[in-house]
Amino acid sequence: MLTDIKINKAIELLKNNQIIILPTDTIYGLSAIYSLENQIRVNQVKNADITKPLIVLISNLNQLNDLEITDLTDKDYLLNDEPTTVIFKTKSSSIAIRLVKREDIKQIINKIGPIISTSVNLHNFKPLIKESDLINFNKNIEVFFDTQLNNKPSKIYSSIIKKYLR
């Protein structure tokens, strides 16, 4: 768990539209407030295609109502005991959502709203897990290190085709 000081600092930086590195339920993630502009910025940091979709982390199911999802029938998959990302259809395309389980990250999202997240690495390279590697990834991005995380990736369920993809 992040300390209250780290949680408040993360909230402050995110409110100031900064990209930061946060622990998630699986690995460390490049995170920013959910917006198309920030999706582009995060993908640029990773040297990835700027249109590459990123996971949106939410802290409660009520936040789904603000994300232009057209069919919430399968929202209960988000409540799975294991970290599970659910792909929903939106008015214009699709969106990948994960309900966070970590209480510290829930506190952050409760204050600022949904955030985008993606593994900390350059595109097509393995995710970084060591504190020193995370710190050296980009000197302009603050790292909120808690403990080394190397969990397996989340399950992925598509509510569009009604099956698990991973």
PDB file of C-alpha atoms in Angstrom:
ATOM      1  CA  MET A   1       0.000   0.000   0.000  1.00  0.00           C
ATOM      2  CA  LEU A   2       1.161   3.484  -0.808  1.00  0.00           C
ATOM      3  CA  THR A   3       1.420   5.849   2.145  1.00  0.00           C
ATOM      4  CA  ASP A   4      -1.062   8.714   2.507  1.00  0.00           C
ATOM      5  CA  ILE A   5       1.730  11.130   1.552  1.00  0.00           C
ATOM      6  CA  LYS A   6       2.370   9.238  -1.701  1.00  0.00           C
ATOM      7  CA  ILE A   7      -1.363   8.959  -2.422  1.00  0.00           C
ATOM      8  CA  ASN A   8      -1.829  12.726  -2.000  1.00  0.00           C
ATOM      9  CA  LYS A   9       1.241  13.472  -4.141  1.00  0.00           C
ATOM     10  CA  ALA A  10      -0.059  11.154  -6.892  1.00  0.00           C
ATOM     11  CA  ILE A  11      -3.451  12.899  -6.793  1.00  0.00           C
ATOM     12  CA  GLU A  12      -1.763  16.307  -7.044  1.00  0.00           C
ATOM     13  CA  LEU A  13       0.379  15.283 -10.035  1.00  0.00           C
ATOM     14  CA  LEU A  14      -2.525  13.632 -11.846  1.00  0.00           C
ATOM     15  CA  LYS A  15      -4.713  16.709 -11.281  1.00  0.00           C
ATOM     16  CA  ASN A  16      -1.899  18.710 -12.904  1.00  0.00           C
ATOM     17  CA  ASN A  17      -2.181  16.437 -15.955  1.00  0.00           C
ATOM     18  CA  GLN A  18       1.099  14.628 -15.274  1.00  0.00           C
ATOM     19  CA  ILE A  19       1.882  11.071 -16.339  1.00  0.00           C
ATOM     20  CA  ILE A  20       3.049   9.014 -13.350  1.00  0.00           C
ATOM     21  CA  ILE A  21       3.974   5.407 -12.601  1.00  0.00           C
ATOM     22  CA  LEU A  22       1.605   3.686 -10.174  1.00  0.00           C
ATOM     23  CA  PRO A  23       1.308   0.153  -8.842  1.00  0.00           C
ATOM     24  CA  THR A  24      -1.761  -1.718 -10.094  1.00  0.00           C
ATOM     25  CA  ASP A  25      -3.295  -5.078  -9.213  1.00  0.00           C
ATOM     26  CA  THR A  26      -0.925  -6.728 -11.688  1.00  0.00           C
ATOM     27  CA  ILE A  27       2.207  -4.667 -12.513  1.00  0.00           C
ATOM     28  CA  TYR A  28       3.332  -1.036 -12.480  1.00  0.00           C
ATOM     29  CA  GLY A  29       1.514   1.171 -14.939  1.00  0.00           C
ATOM     30  CA  LEU A  30       2.072   4.443 -16.758  1.00  0.00           C
ATOM     31  CA  SER A  31      -0.989   6.330 -15.589  1.00  0.00           C
ATOM     32  CA  ALA A  32      -2.772   9.596 -16.287  1.00  0.00           C
ATOM     33  CA  ILE A  33      -6.269  11.001 -15.987  1.00  0.00           C
ATOM     34  CA  TYR A  34      -8.526   9.383 -18.586  1.00  0.00           C
ATOM     35  CA  SER A  35      -8.622  11.497 -21.763  1.00  0.00           C
ATOM     36  CA  LEU A  36      -7.784  11.084 -25.442  1.00  0.00           C
ATOM     37  CA  GLU A  37      -4.987  13.651 -25.083  1.00  0.00           C
ATOM     38  CA  ASN A  38      -3.402  11.644 -22.263  1.00  0.00           C
ATOM     39  CA  GLN A  39      -3.774   8.381 -24.191  1.00  0.00           C
ATOM     40  CA  ILE A  40      -1.739   9.970 -26.986  1.00  0.00           C
ATOM     41  CA  ARG A  41       0.867  11.313 -24.529  1.00  0.00           C
ATOM     42  CA  VAL A  42       1.289   7.954 -22.765  1.00  0.00           C
ATOM     43  CA  ASN A  43       1.638   6.125 -26.085  1.00  0.00           C
ATOM     44  CA  GLN A  44       4.269   8.653 -27.168  1.00  0.00           C
ATOM     45  CA  VAL A  45       6.259   7.941 -23.987  1.00  0.00           C
ATOM     46  CA  LYS A  46       6.158   4.232 -24.886  1.00  0.00           C
ATOM     47  CA  ASN A  47       7.009   4.852 -28.566  1.00  0.00           C
ATOM     48  CA  ALA A  48       3.726   3.118 -29.414  1.00  0.00           C
ATOM     49  CA  ASP A  49       1.096   3.959 -32.010  1.00  0.00           C
ATOM     50  CA  ILE A  50      -0.728   7.008 -30.609  1.00  0.00           C
ATOM     51  CA  THR A  51      -4.084   5.383 -31.397  1.00  0.00           C
ATOM     52  CA  LYS A  52      -3.313   2.253 -29.346  1.00  0.00           C
ATOM     53  CA  PRO A  53      -6.131   1.902 -26.798  1.00  0.00           C
ATOM     54  CA  LEU A  54      -5.209   1.780 -23.118  1.00  0.00           C
ATOM     55  CA  ILE A  55      -6.968   0.213 -20.159  1.00  0.00           C
ATOM     56  CA  VAL A  56      -9.145   2.528 -18.091  1.00  0.00           C
ATOM     57  CA  LEU A  57      -9.025   1.897 -14.346  1.00  0.00           C
ATOM     58  CA  ILE A  58     -12.114   2.678 -12.276  1.00  0.00           C
ATOM     59  CA  SER A  59     -12.699   2.534  -8.522  1.00  0.00           C
ATOM     60  CA  ASN A  60     -16.431   1.758  -8.558  1.00  0.00           C
ATOM     61  CA  LEU A  61     -19.077   0.578 -11.005  1.00  0.00           C
ATOM     62  CA  ASN A  62     -20.884   3.950 -10.973  1.00  0.00           C
ATOM     63  CA  GLN A  63     -17.978   5.404 -12.968  1.00  0.00           C
ATOM     64  CA  LEU A  64     -19.031   3.231 -15.931  1.00  0.00           C
ATOM     65  CA  ASN A  65     -21.945   5.608 -16.509  1.00  0.00           C
ATOM     66  CA  ASP A  66     -19.576   8.395 -17.603  1.00  0.00           C
ATOM     67  CA  LEU A  67     -17.736   6.334 -20.228  1.00  0.00           C
ATOM     68  CA  GLU A  68     -20.253   6.209 -23.134  1.00  0.00           C
ATOM     69  CA  ILE A  69     -20.648   2.437 -22.862  1.00  0.00           C
ATOM     70  CA  THR A  70     -23.682   1.271 -24.825  1.00  0.00           C
ATOM     71  CA  ASP A  71     -24.284  -2.084 -23.092  1.00  0.00           C
ATOM     72  CA  LEU A  72     -23.393  -2.747 -19.456  1.00  0.00           C
ATOM     73  CA  THR A  73     -24.924  -6.240 -19.343  1.00  0.00           C
ATOM     74  CA  ASP A  74     -21.580  -7.889 -18.557  1.00  0.00           C
ATOM     75  CA  LYS A  75     -20.347  -5.389 -15.961  1.00  0.00           C
ATOM     76  CA  ASP A  76     -20.344  -8.084 -13.249  1.00  0.00           C
ATOM     77  CA  TYR A  77     -17.254  -9.630 -14.880  1.00  0.00           C
ATOM     78  CA  LEU A  78     -15.405  -6.643 -13.391  1.00  0.00           C
ATOM     79  CA  LEU A  79     -16.191  -8.041  -9.928  1.00  0.00           C
ATOM     80  CA  ASN A  80     -14.178 -11.226 -10.558  1.00  0.00           C
ATOM     81  CA  ASP A  81     -11.776 -12.106  -7.711  1.00  0.00           C
ATOM     82  CA  GLU A  82      -8.851 -12.071 -10.146  1.00  0.00           C
ATOM     83  CA  PRO A  83      -7.967  -8.824 -11.929  1.00  0.00           C
ATOM     84  CA  THR A  84     -10.203  -8.835 -15.001  1.00  0.00           C
ATOM     85  CA  THR A  85     -10.340  -6.338 -17.831  1.00  0.00           C
ATOM     86  CA  VAL A  86     -13.657  -6.129 -19.661  1.00  0.00           C
ATOM     87  CA  ILE A  87     -13.963  -4.745 -23.176  1.00  0.00           C
ATOM     88  CA  PHE A  88     -17.229  -2.879 -23.693  1.00  0.00           C
ATOM     89  CA  LYS A  89     -18.779  -1.432 -26.841  1.00  0.00           C
ATOM     90  CA  THR A  90     -19.034   2.358 -26.851  1.00  0.00           C
ATOM     91  CA  LYS A  91     -20.882   4.763 -29.121  1.00  0.00           C
ATOM     92  CA  SER A  92     -17.805   5.160 -31.331  1.00  0.00           C
ATOM     93  CA  SER A  93     -15.724   1.970 -30.810  1.00  0.00           C
ATOM     94  CA  SER A  94     -14.775   0.033 -27.647  1.00  0.00           C
ATOM     95  CA  ILE A  95     -13.156   0.572 -24.262  1.00  0.00           C
ATOM     96  CA  ALA A  96     -11.216  -1.738 -21.919  1.00  0.00           C
ATOM     97  CA  ILE A  97     -12.094  -1.296 -18.238  1.00  0.00           C
ATOM     98  CA  ARG A  98     -10.678  -2.778 -15.036  1.00  0.00           C
ATOM     99  CA  LEU A  99     -12.107  -2.249 -11.562  1.00  0.00           C
ATOM    100  CA  VAL A 100      -9.119  -1.822  -9.231  1.00  0.00           C
ATOM    101  CA  LYS A 101      -8.832  -3.883  -6.086  1.00  0.00           C
ATOM    102  CA  ARG A 102      -5.937  -2.046  -4.384  1.00  0.00           C
ATOM    103  CA  GLU A 103      -7.375   0.319  -1.782  1.00  0.00           C
ATOM    104  CA  ASP A 104      -4.625   2.926  -2.294  1.00  0.00           C
ATOM    105  CA  ILE A 105      -5.314   3.172  -6.031  1.00  0.00           C
ATOM    106  CA  LYS A 106      -9.074   3.239  -5.353  1.00  0.00           C
ATOM    107  CA  GLN A 107      -8.472   6.288  -3.122  1.00  0.00           C
ATOM    108  CA  ILE A 108      -6.670   8.062  -5.956  1.00  0.00           C
ATOM    109  CA  ILE A 109      -9.367   7.258  -8.529  1.00  0.00           C
ATOM    110  CA  ASN A 110     -12.134   8.216  -6.085  1.00  0.00           C
ATOM    111  CA  LYS A 111     -10.601  11.717  -5.929  1.00  0.00           C
ATOM    112  CA  ILE A 112      -9.811  12.314  -9.610  1.00  0.00           C
ATOM    113  CA  GLY A 113     -11.958   9.901 -11.616  1.00  0.00           C
ATOM    114  CA  PRO A 114     -10.943   7.110 -14.007  1.00  0.00           C
ATOM    115  CA  ILE A 115      -7.307   6.856 -15.080  1.00  0.00           C
ATOM    116  CA  ILE A 116      -5.637   5.219 -18.047  1.00  0.00           C
ATOM    117  CA  SER A 117      -2.925   2.681 -17.438  1.00  0.00           C
ATOM    118  CA  THR A 118      -0.492   0.586 -19.442  1.00  0.00           C
ATOM    119  CA  SER A 119       2.628  -1.388 -18.650  1.00  0.00           C
ATOM    120  CA  VAL A 120       5.842   0.553 -18.068  1.00  0.00           C
ATOM    121  CA  ASN A 121       8.020  -0.284 -21.062  1.00  0.00           C
ATOM    122  CA  LEU A 122       8.857   0.806 -24.551  1.00  0.00           C
ATOM    123  CA  HIS A 123       6.527  -0.706 -27.150  1.00  0.00           C
ATOM    124  CA  ASN A 124       7.330  -4.390 -27.850  1.00  0.00           C
ATOM    125  CA  PHE A 125       9.642  -4.718 -24.828  1.00  0.00           C
ATOM    126  CA  LYS A 126       8.947  -6.559 -21.566  1.00  0.00           C
ATOM    127  CA  PRO A 127       7.279  -4.618 -18.737  1.00  0.00           C
ATOM    128  CA  LEU A 128       9.651  -3.179 -16.147  1.00  0.00           C
ATOM    129  CA  ILE A 129       9.308  -4.511 -12.612  1.00  0.00           C
ATOM    130  CA  LYS A 130      12.429  -3.488 -10.657  1.00  0.00           C
ATOM    131  CA  GLU A 131      12.391  -0.175  -8.801  1.00  0.00           C
ATOM    132  CA  SER A 132      15.652   0.982 -10.412  1.00  0.00           C
ATOM    133  CA  ASP A 133      14.346   0.200 -13.917  1.00  0.00           C
ATOM    134  CA  LEU A 134      11.085   2.045 -13.233  1.00  0.00           C
ATOM    135  CA  ILE A 135      12.979   5.100 -11.959  1.00  0.00           C
ATOM    136  CA  ASN A 136      15.314   5.094 -14.962  1.00  0.00           C
ATOM    137  CA  PHE A 137      12.520   4.591 -17.516  1.00  0.00           C
ATOM    138  CA  ASN A 138      11.875   8.320 -17.875  1.00  0.00           C
ATOM    139  CA  LYS A 139      13.425  10.915 -15.560  1.00  0.00           C
ATOM    140  CA  ASN A 140      10.405  13.221 -16.082  1.00  0.00           C
ATOM    141  CA  ILE A 141       7.912  10.691 -14.727  1.00  0.00           C
ATOM    142  CA  GLU A 142       7.502  10.255 -10.974  1.00  0.00           C
ATOM    143  CA  VAL A 143       7.476   6.667  -9.717  1.00  0.00           C
ATOM    144  CA  PHE A 144       5.254   5.672  -6.797  1.00  0.00           C
ATOM    145  CA  PHE A 145       7.019   2.467  -5.799  1.00  0.00           C
ATOM    146  CA  ASP A 146       5.482   0.209  -3.192  1.00  0.00           C
ATOM    147  CA  THR A 147       6.934  -3.259  -3.656  1.00  0.00           C
ATOM    148  CA  GLN A 148       8.116  -5.252  -6.633  1.00  0.00           C
ATOM    149  CA  LEU A 149       5.133  -6.454  -8.667  1.00  0.00           C
ATOM    150  CA  ASN A 150       5.365  -9.213 -11.210  1.00  0.00           C
ATOM    151  CA  ASN A 151       1.878 -10.652 -11.225  1.00  0.00           C
ATOM    152  CA  LYS A 152       0.338 -12.363 -14.190  1.00  0.00           C
ATOM    153  CA  PRO A 153      -1.619 -10.125 -16.570  1.00  0.00           C
ATOM    154  CA  SER A 154      -5.307  -9.576 -15.963  1.00  0.00           C
ATOM    155  CA  LYS A 155      -7.886 -11.789 -17.570  1.00  0.00           C
ATOM    156  CA  ILE A 156      -9.557 -10.109 -20.543  1.00  0.00           C
ATOM    157  CA  TYR A 157     -13.249 -10.632 -21.256  1.00  0.00           C
ATOM    158  CA  SER A 158     -14.968  -9.169 -24.299  1.00  0.00           C
ATOM    159  CA  SER A 159     -18.579  -8.220 -23.672  1.00  0.00           C
ATOM    160  CA  ILE A 160     -18.819  -7.651 -27.436  1.00  0.00           C
ATOM    161  CA  ILE A 161     -18.132 -11.259 -28.495  1.00  0.00           C
ATOM    162  CA  LYS A 162     -19.033 -12.778 -25.097  1.00  0.00           C
ATOM    163  CA  LYS A 163     -15.841 -14.694 -24.368  1.00  0.00           C
ATOM    164  CA  TYR A 164     -12.510 -14.543 -22.571  1.00  0.00           C
ATOM    165  CA  LEU A 165      -9.624 -13.436 -24.770  1.00  0.00           C
ATOM    166  CA  ARG A 166      -6.956 -14.175 -22.136  1.00  0.00           C
TER     167      ARG A 166
END
